[in-house]
Coordinates of C-alpha atoms and ligand atoms in Angstrom, one line a residue:
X1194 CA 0.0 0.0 0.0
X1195 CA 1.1 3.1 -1.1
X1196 CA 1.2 6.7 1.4
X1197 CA 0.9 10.5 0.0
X1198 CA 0.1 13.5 1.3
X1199 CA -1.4 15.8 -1.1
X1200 CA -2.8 19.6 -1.5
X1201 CA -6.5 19.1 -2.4
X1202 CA -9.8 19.0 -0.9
X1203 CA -12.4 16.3 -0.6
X1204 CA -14.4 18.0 -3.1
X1205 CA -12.9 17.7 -5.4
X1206 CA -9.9 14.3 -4.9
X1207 CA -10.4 11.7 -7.8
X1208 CA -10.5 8.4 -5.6
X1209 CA -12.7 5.4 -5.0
X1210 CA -13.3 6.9 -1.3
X1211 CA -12.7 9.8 0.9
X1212 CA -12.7 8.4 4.7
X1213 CA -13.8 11.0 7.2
X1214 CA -13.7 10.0 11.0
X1215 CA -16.6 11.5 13.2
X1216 CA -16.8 11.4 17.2
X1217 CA -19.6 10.0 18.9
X1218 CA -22.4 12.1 19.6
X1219 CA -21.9 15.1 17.4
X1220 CA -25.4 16.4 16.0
X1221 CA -23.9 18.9 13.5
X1222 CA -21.4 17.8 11.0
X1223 CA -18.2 20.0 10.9
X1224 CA -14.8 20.4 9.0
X1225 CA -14.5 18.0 6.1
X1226 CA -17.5 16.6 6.8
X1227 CA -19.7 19.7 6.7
X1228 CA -18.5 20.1 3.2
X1229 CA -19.2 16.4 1.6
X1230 CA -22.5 16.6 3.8
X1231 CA -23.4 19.7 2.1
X1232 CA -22.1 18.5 -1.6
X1233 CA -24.2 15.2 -0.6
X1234 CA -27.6 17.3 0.2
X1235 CA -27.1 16.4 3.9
X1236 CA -26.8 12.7 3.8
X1237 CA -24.6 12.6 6.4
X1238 CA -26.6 14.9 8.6
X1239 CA -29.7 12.6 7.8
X1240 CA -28.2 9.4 8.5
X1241 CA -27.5 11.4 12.3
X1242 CA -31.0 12.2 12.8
X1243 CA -32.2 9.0 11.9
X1244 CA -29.6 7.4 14.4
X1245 CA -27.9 5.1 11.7
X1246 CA -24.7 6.8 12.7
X1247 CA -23.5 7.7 15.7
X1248 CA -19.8 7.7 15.5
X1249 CA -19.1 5.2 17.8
X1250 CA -15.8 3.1 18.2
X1251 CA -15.8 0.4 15.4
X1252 CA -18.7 1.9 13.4
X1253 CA -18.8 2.5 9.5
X1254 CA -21.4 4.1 7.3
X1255 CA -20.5 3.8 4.2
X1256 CA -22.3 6.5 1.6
X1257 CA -22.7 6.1 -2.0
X1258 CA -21.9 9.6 -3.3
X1259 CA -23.8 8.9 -7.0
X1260 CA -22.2 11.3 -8.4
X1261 CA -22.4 14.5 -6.4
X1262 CA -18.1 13.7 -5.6
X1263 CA -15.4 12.4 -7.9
X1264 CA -15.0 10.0 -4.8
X1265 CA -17.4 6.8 -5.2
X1266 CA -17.9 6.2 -1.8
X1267 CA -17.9 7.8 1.3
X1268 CA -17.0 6.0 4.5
X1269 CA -17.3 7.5 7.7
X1270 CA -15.6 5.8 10.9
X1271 CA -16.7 6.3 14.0
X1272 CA -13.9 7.5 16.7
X1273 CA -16.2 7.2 20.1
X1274 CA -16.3 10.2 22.4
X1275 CA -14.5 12.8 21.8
X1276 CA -13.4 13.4 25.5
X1277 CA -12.5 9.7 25.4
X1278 CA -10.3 10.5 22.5
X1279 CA -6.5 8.9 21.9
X1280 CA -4.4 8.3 19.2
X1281 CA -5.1 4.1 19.1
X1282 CA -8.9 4.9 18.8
X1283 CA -7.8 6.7 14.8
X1284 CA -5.3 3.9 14.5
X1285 CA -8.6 1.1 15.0
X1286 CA -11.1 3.3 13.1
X1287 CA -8.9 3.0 10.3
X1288 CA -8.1 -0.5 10.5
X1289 CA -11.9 -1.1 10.2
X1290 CA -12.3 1.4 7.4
X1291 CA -9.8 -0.2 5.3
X1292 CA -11.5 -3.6 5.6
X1293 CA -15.0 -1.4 4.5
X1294 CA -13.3 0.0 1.8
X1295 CA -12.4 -3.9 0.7
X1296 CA -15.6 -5.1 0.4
X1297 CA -16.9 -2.3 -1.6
X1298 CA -14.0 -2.8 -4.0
X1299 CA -12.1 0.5 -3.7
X1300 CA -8.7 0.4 -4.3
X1301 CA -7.7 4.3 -3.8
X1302 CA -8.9 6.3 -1.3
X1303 CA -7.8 9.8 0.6
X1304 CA -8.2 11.0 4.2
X1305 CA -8.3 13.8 6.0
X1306 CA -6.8 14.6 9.6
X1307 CA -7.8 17.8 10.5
X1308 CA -10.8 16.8 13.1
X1309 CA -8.7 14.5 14.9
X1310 CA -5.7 16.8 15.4
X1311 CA -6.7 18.9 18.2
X1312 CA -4.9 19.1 21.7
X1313 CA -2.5 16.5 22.6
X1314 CA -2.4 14.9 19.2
X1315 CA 0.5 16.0 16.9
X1316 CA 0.1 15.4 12.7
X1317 CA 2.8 13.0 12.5
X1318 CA 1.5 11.0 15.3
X1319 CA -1.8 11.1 13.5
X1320 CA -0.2 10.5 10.1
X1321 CA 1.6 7.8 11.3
X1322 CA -2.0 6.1 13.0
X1323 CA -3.5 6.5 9.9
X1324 CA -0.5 4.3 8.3
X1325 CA -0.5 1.5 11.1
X1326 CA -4.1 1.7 11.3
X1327 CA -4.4 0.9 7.5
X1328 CA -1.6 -1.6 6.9
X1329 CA -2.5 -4.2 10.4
X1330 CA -6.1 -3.9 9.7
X1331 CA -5.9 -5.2 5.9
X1332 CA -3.0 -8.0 6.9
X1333 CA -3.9 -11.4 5.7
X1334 CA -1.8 -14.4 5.5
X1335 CA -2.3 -16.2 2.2
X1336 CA 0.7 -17.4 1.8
X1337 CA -0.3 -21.0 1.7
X1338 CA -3.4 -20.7 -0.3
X1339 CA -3.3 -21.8 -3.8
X1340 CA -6.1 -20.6 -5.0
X1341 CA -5.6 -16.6 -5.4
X1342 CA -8.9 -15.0 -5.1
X1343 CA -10.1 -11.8 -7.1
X1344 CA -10.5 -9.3 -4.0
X1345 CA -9.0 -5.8 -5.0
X1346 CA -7.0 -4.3 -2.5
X1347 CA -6.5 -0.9 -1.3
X1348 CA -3.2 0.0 -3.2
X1349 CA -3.2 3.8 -2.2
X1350 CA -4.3 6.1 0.0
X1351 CA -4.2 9.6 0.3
X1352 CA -4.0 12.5 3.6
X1353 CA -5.7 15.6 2.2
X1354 CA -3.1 18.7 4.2
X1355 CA -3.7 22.6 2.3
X1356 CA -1.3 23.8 5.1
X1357 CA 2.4 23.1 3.8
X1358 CA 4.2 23.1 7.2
X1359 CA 1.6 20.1 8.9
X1360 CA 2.5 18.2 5.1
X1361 CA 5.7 18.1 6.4
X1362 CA 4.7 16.1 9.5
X1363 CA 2.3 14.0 8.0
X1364 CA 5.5 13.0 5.5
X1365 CA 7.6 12.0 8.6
X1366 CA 4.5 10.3 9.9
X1367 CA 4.0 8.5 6.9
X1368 CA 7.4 6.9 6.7
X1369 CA 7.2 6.5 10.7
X1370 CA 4.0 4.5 10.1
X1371 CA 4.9 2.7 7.3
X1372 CA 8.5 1.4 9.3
X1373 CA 6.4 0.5 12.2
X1374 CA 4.0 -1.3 10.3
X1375 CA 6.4 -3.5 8.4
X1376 CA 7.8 -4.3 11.5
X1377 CA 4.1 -5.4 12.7
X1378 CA 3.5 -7.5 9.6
X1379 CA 6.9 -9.4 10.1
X1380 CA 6.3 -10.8 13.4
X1381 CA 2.3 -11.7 12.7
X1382 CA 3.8 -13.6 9.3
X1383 CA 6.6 -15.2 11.6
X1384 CA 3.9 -16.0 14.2
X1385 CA 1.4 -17.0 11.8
X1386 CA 3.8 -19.1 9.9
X1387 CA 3.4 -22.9 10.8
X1388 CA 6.0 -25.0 12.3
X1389 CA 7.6 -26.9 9.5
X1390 CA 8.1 -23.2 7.6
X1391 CA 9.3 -21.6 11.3
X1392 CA 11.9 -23.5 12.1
X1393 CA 14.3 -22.2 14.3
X1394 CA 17.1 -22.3 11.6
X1395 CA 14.5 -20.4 9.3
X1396 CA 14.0 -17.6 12.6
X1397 CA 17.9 -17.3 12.1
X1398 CA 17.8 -16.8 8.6
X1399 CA 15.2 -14.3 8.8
X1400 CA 17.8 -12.4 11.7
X1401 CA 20.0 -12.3 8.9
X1402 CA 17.7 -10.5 6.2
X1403 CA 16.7 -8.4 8.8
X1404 CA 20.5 -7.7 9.8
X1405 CA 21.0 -6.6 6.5
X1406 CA 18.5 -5.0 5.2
X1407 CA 19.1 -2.7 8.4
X1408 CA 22.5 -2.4 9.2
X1409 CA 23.0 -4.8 12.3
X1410 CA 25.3 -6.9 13.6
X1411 CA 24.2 -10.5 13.6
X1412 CA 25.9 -13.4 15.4
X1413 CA 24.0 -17.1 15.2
X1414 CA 25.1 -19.3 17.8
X1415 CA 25.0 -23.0 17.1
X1416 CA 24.6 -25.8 19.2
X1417 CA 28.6 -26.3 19.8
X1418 CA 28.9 -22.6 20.7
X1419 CA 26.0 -23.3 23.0
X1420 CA 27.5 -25.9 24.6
X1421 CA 31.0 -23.8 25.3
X1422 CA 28.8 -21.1 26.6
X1423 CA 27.1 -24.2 29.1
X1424 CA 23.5 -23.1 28.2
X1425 CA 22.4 -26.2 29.9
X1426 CA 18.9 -25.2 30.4
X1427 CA 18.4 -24.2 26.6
X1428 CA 20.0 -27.3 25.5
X1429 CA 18.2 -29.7 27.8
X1430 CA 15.0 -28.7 25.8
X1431 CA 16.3 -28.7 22.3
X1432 CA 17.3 -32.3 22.8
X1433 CA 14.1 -33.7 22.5
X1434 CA 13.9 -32.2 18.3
X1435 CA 15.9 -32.9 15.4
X1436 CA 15.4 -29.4 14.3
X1437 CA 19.0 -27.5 15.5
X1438 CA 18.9 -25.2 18.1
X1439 CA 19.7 -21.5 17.1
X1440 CA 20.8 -18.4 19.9
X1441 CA 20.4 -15.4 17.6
X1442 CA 22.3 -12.3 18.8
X1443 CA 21.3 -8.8 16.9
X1444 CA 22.9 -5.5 17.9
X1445 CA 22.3 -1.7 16.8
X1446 CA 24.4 0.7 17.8
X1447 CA 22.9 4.2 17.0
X1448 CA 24.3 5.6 19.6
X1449 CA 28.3 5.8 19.6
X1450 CA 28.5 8.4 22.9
X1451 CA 27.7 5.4 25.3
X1452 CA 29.4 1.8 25.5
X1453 CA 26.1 0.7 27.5
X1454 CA 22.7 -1.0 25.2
X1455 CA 19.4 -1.8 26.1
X1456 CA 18.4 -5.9 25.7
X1457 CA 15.2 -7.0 24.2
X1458 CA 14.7 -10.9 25.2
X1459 CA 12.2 -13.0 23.1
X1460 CA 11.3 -16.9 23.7
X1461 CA 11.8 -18.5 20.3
X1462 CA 9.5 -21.8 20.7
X1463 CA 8.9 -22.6 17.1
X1464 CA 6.7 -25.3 18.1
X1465 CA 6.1 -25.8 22.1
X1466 CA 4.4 -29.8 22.0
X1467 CA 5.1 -29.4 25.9
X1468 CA 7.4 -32.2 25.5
X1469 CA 7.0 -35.8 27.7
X1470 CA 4.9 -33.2 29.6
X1471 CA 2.9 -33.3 26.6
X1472 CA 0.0 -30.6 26.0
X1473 CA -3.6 -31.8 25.9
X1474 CA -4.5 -31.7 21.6
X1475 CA -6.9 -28.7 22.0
X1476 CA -5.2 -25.8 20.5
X1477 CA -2.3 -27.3 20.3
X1478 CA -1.5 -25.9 17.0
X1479 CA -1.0 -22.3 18.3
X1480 CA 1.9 -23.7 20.0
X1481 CA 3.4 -22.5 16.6
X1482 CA 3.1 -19.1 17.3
X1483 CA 4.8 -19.9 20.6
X1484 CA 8.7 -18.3 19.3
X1485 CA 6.0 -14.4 19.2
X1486 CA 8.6 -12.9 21.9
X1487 CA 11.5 -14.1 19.4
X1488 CA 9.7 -12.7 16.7
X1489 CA 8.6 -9.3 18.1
X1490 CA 12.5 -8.6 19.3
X1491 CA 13.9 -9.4 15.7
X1492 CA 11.0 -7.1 14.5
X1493 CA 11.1 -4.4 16.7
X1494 CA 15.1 -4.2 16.3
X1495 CA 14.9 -3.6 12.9
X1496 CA 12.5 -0.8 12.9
X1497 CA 14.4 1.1 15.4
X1498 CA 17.7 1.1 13.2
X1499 CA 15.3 1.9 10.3
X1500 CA 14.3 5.1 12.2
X1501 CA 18.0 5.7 13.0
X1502 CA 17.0 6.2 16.9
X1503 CA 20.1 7.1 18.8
X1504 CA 20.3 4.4 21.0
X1505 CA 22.3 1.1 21.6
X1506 CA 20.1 -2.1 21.3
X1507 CA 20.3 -6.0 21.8
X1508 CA 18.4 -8.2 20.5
X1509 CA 18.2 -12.1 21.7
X1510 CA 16.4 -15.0 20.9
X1511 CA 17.3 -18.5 22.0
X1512 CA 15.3 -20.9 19.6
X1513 CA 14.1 -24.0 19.8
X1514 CA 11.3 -26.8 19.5
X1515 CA 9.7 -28.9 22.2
X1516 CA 9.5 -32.3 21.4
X1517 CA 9.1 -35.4 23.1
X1518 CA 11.5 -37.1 21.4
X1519 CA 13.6 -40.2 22.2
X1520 CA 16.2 -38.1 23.7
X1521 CA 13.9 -35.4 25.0
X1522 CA 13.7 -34.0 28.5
X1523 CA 12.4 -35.9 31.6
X1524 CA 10.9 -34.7 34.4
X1525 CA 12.5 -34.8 37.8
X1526 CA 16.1 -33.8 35.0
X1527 CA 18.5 -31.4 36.6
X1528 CA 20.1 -28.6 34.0
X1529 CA 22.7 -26.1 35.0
X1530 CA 21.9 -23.1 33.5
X1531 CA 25.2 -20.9 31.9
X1532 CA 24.8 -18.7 35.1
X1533 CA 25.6 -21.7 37.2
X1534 CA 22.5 -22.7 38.9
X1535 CA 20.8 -25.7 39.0
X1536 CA 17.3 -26.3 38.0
X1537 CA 14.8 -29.2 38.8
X1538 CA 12.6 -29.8 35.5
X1539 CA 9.4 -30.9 37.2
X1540 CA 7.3 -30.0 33.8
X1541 CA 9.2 -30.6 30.9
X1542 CA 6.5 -27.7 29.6
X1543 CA 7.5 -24.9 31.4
X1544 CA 10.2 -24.9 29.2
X1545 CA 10.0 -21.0 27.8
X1546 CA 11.8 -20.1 31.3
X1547 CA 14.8 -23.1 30.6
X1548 CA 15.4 -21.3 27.7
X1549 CA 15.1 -17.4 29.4
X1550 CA 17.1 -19.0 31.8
X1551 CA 20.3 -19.0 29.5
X1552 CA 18.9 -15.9 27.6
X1553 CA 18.6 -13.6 30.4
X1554 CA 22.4 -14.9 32.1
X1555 CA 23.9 -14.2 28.5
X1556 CA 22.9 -10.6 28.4
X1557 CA 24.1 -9.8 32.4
X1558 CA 27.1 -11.4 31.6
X1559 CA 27.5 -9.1 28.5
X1560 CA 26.6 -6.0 30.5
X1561 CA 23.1 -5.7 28.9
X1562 CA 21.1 -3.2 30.8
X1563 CA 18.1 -2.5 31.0
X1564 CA 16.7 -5.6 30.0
X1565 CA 13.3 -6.1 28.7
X1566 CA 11.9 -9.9 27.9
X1567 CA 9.1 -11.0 26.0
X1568 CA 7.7 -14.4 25.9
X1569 CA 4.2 -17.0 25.7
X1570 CA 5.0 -17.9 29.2
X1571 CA 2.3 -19.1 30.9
X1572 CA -1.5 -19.7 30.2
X1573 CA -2.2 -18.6 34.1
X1574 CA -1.2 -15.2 32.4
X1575 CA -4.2 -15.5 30.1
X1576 CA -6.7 -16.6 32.7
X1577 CA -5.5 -13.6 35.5
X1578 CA -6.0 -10.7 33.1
X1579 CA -8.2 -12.1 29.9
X1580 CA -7.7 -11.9 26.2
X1581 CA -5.9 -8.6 25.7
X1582 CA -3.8 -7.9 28.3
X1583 CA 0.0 -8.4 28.4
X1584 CA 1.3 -9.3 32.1
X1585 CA 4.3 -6.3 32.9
X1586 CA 6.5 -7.7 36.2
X1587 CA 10.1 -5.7 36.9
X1588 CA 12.1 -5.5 39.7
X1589 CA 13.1 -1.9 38.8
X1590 CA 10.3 0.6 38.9
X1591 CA 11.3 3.5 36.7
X1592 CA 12.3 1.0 33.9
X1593 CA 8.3 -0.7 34.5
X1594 CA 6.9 2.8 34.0
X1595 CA 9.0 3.5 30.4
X1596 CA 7.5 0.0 29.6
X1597 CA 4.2 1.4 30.8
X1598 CA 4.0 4.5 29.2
X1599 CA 5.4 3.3 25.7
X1600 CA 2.5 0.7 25.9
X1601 CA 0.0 3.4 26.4
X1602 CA 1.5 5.5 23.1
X1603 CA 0.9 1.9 21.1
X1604 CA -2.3 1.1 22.3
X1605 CA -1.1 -2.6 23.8
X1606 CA -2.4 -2.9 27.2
X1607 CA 0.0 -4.1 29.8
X1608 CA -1.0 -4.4 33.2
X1609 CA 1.8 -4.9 36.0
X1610 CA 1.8 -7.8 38.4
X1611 CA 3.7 -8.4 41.6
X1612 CA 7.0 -10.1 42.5
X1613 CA 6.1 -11.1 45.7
X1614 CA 9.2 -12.4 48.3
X1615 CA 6.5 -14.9 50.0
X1616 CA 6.0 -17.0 46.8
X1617 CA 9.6 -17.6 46.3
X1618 CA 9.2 -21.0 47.7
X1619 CA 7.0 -22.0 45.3
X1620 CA 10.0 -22.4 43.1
X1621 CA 12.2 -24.2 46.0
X1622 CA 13.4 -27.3 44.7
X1623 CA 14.7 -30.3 46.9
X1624 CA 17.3 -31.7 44.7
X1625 CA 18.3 -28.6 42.6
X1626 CA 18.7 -24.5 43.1
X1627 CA 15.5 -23.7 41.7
X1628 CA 12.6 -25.9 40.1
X1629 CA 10.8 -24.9 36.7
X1630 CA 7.2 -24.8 37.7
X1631 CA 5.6 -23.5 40.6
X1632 CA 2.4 -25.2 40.8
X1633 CA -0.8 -23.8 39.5
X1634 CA -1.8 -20.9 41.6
X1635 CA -0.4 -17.5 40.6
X1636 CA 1.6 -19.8 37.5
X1637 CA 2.3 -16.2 35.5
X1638 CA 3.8 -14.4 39.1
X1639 CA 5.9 -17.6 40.1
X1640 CA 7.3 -18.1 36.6
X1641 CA 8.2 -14.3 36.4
X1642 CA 10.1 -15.0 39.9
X1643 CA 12.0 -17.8 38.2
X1644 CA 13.1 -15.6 35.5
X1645 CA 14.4 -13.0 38.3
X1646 CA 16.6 -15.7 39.6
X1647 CA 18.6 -15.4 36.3
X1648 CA 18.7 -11.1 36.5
X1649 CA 20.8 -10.2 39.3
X1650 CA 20.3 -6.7 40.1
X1651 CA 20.3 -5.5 36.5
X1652 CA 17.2 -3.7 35.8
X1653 CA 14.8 -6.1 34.2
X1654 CA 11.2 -6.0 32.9
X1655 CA 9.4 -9.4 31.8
X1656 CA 6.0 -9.2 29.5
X1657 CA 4.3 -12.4 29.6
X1658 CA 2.5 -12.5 26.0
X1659 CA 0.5 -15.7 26.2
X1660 CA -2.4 -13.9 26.0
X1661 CA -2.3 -10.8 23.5
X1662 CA 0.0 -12.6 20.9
X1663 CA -2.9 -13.8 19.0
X1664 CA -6.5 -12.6 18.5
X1665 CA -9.5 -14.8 17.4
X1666 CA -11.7 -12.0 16.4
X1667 CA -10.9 -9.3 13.5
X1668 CA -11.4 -6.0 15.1
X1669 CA -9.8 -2.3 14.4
X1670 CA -6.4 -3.3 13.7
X1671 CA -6.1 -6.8 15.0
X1672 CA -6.5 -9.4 12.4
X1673 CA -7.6 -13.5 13.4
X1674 CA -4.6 -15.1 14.2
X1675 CA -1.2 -13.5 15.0
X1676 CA -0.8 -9.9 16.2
X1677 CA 2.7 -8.7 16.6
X1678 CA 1.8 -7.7 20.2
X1679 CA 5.0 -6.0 21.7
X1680 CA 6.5 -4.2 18.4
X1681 CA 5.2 -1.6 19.2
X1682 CA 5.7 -1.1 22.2
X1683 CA 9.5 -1.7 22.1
X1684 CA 9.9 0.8 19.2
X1685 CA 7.8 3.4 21.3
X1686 CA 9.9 2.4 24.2
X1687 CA 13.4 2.7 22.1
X1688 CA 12.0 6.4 21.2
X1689 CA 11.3 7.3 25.2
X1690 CA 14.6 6.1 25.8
X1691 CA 16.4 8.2 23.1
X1692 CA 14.5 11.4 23.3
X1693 CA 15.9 11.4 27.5
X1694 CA 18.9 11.2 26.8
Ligands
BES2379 N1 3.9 -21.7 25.7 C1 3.3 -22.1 26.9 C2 2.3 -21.1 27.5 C3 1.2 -20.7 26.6 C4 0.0 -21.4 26.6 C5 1.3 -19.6 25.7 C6 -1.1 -21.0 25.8 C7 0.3 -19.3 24.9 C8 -0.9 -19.9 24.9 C9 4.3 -22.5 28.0 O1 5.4 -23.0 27.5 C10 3.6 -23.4 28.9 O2 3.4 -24.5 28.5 N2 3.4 -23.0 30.2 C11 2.8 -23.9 31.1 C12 3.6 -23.7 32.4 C13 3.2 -24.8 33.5 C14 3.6 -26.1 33.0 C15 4.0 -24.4 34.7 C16 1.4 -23.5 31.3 O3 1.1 -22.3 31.2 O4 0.5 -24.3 31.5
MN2380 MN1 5.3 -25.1 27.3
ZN2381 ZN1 6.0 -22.6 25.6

């Protein structure tokens, strides 16, 4: 899909539609819309009396402008309240108006941002909504259909801007929007990619392309270098697949006035089977999408060294199946993590920690700091705070709220849960230092406090994805299946942590 911003009006813009956004509520139609309401003969303001729109979140009207407008169609979105208004609520609006604009066979269309730029809303932040808003909400994965339907797709769309000085920051919004999004799109095609394409030798290859297409340093570790660097815990569960473990190792350096770079961790399960601990066969198949942590830090590092953010960053994913094969894992095992430590395996399926184990050691022996992980940990994370929420645990406060507040710019909801001293125990092994599950109650706190054996004091933030890495409905930007949950976030968190310097 293509971005402009042009001079022009949508009077008079040759396109299949012009989109206009409207808050809830609003009786009189104003700006852009005043103007196609009045070239229409009030068909907007109609369809407001009658109560067919309303403008709330989600909603499209879609008007057929025979021939009052160059435009075919007009769509209108609706944005909810206006008091209730943030930049994710344009960004989801526009994801459902570009599905709209699919089924009525548009292919162009143009946009305008004026109504929605008011207050705390700048017109590249807008610009670049309009972008990510567009490109998640009209992802599909095809590639494995044979059969290529006939569906047109939107191939451009225009932002309307008269004044000269905002086109400048809708430009740099546009190509924000557009790296973001790409970003997006690879880690819900890595997620959404099934297990015999997703191999973790295929995640490594896919480091490379990114390495190069950005600039970064790539190291692939091997299984030999693994062994010299005594990731026992990462090793014990790749020994159950024939598939070769990979520990993939991306770095950016934007920023040549400090030495110090932040670490983004991802858990790169390309298939999670749970092992001789094997998973009941209901929705087993989403174990696929279980390397999304992986898959969002290989992402995210690549759009932050596309937008040339001064700042040092580390990107690592230790990759891996979970099999139960003839020389897999069995529980009551004892690994010894690279850190030293021992660990009890009493569920060869809480296995994303083994490998976090190794992860997290590698980057505080490197001098990583702060570190921020991302991982399908637990399905107690799921059930404590329901479909959409990530799970945000730290044992450093200031970094949690830079997590925090980066999440709120995306629009991915995180939600922070406690590292409580008293449930240490619940890990206490009898034959080892630590044990790998404890026990069902509070599963998503007591896996976060294994994770913090393996931190030391660096400052450390763990987001426990099970939940928010897929979607099974299609709604504003989210598309059925993967959703690149956590790109976002780190990119918005690599700009907070630029601009203080
Ligand atoms: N990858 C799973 C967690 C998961 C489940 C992610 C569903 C996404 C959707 C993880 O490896 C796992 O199996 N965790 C266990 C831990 C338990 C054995 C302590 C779980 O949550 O049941
Ligand atoms: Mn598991
Ligand atoms: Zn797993």
């Amino acid at each position: 899909m293509k971005f402009q911003v042009k001079l022009g009006d949508v009077k008079s813009i040759k396109c299949d539609a012009v989109i206009l956004n409207m808050f809830e509520g609003v009786k009189v139609p104003s700006g852009a819309a005043a103007v196609v309401d009045k070239a229409l003969g009030n068909a907007i303001s109609d369809l407001i009396k009658t109560g067919e729109l309303k403008g709330k979140p989600n909603e499209i009207q879609v008007i057929n402008t025979l021939g009052k407008l160059p435009a075919r169609l007009v769509l209108v979105a609706g944005l909810g309240k206006k008091e209730e208004f943030d930049i994710d609520k344009l960004r989801n609006a526009m994801g459902e108006a570009v599905r709209a604009l699919r089924q009525h066979n548009c292919k162009s269309a143009a946009t305008i941002l004026n109504d929605t730029v008011e207050g705390s809303v700048n017109a590249t932040e807008a610009a670049a909504a309009v972008v990510e808003g567009c490109v998640l909400g009209s992802y599909q994965f095809k590639k494995h259909l044979t059969k290529k339907d006939e569906q047109k797709e939107i191939d451009e769309l225009i932002i309307l801007e008269k004044d000269t000085s905002k086109q400048n920051l809708i430009k740099k919004g546009i190509n924000q929007g557009v790296i973001v999004s790409d970003a997006v799109i690879l880690a819900r095609n890595m997620v959404n990619e099934p297990a015999n394409y997703m191999t973790p030798s295929h995640m490594a290859q896919i480091a490379r392309e990114t390495a190069d297409k950005n600039g970064l340093d790539v190291t692939i570790m091997d299984r030999g270098q693994m062994e010299k660097e005594k990731m026992g815990a990462l090793l014990g569960v790749a020994q159950g697949s024939s598939q070769p473990p990979k520990f993939i190792v991306l770095t950016y350096s934007g920023d040549a006035s400090v030495k110090s770079s932040i670490g983004f961790i991802g858990k790169g399960l390309t298939f999670d089977s749970g092992g001789i601990s094997l998973k009941p066969q209901d929705f087993m198949s989403d174990m696929k999408g279980d390397m999304a942590g992986g898959a969002v830090v290989i992402a995210a590092i690549g759009a932050i060294a596309a937008l040339k953010l001064r700042i040092n960053v580390t990107a690592i994913v230790p990759a891996t199946e979970n099999l139960p094969g003839g020389r897999a894992l069995k529980p009551g095992e004892v690994l010894k993590a690279s850190n030293g430590k021992t660990i009890e395996v009493v569920n060869t399926d809480a296995e994303g920690r083994l490998l976090l184990a190794d992860a997290l050691s590698y980057a505080v022996k490197k001098g990583i700091s702060p570190i921020v992980d991302l991982a399908t940990l637990t399905g107690a994370c799921h059930v404590a705070l329901g479909d959409l929420y990530a799970g945000l645990f730290a044992n450093n406060q200031k970094v949690a709220d830079n997590v925090m507040k980066a999440g709120k710019g995306a629009g991915e909801l995180l939600w922070q849960l406690p590292l409580p001293e008293e449930y240490k125990e619940l890990n206490k092994s009898d034959v080892a230092d630590i044990k790998n599950s404890g026990g069902r109650y509070g599963g998503a706190i007591t896996a976060a406090l294994f994770l913090q054996e393996f931190v030391g004091k660096t400052p450390w933030v763990h987001l426990d994805i099970a939940a928010p890495f897929m979607s099974d409905k299609t709604k504003g930007i989210l598309v059925k299946g993967a959703t690149g949950f956590g790109v976002r976030t780190l990119i918005s968190l690599a700009m907070i942590l630029s601009k203080s310097k």
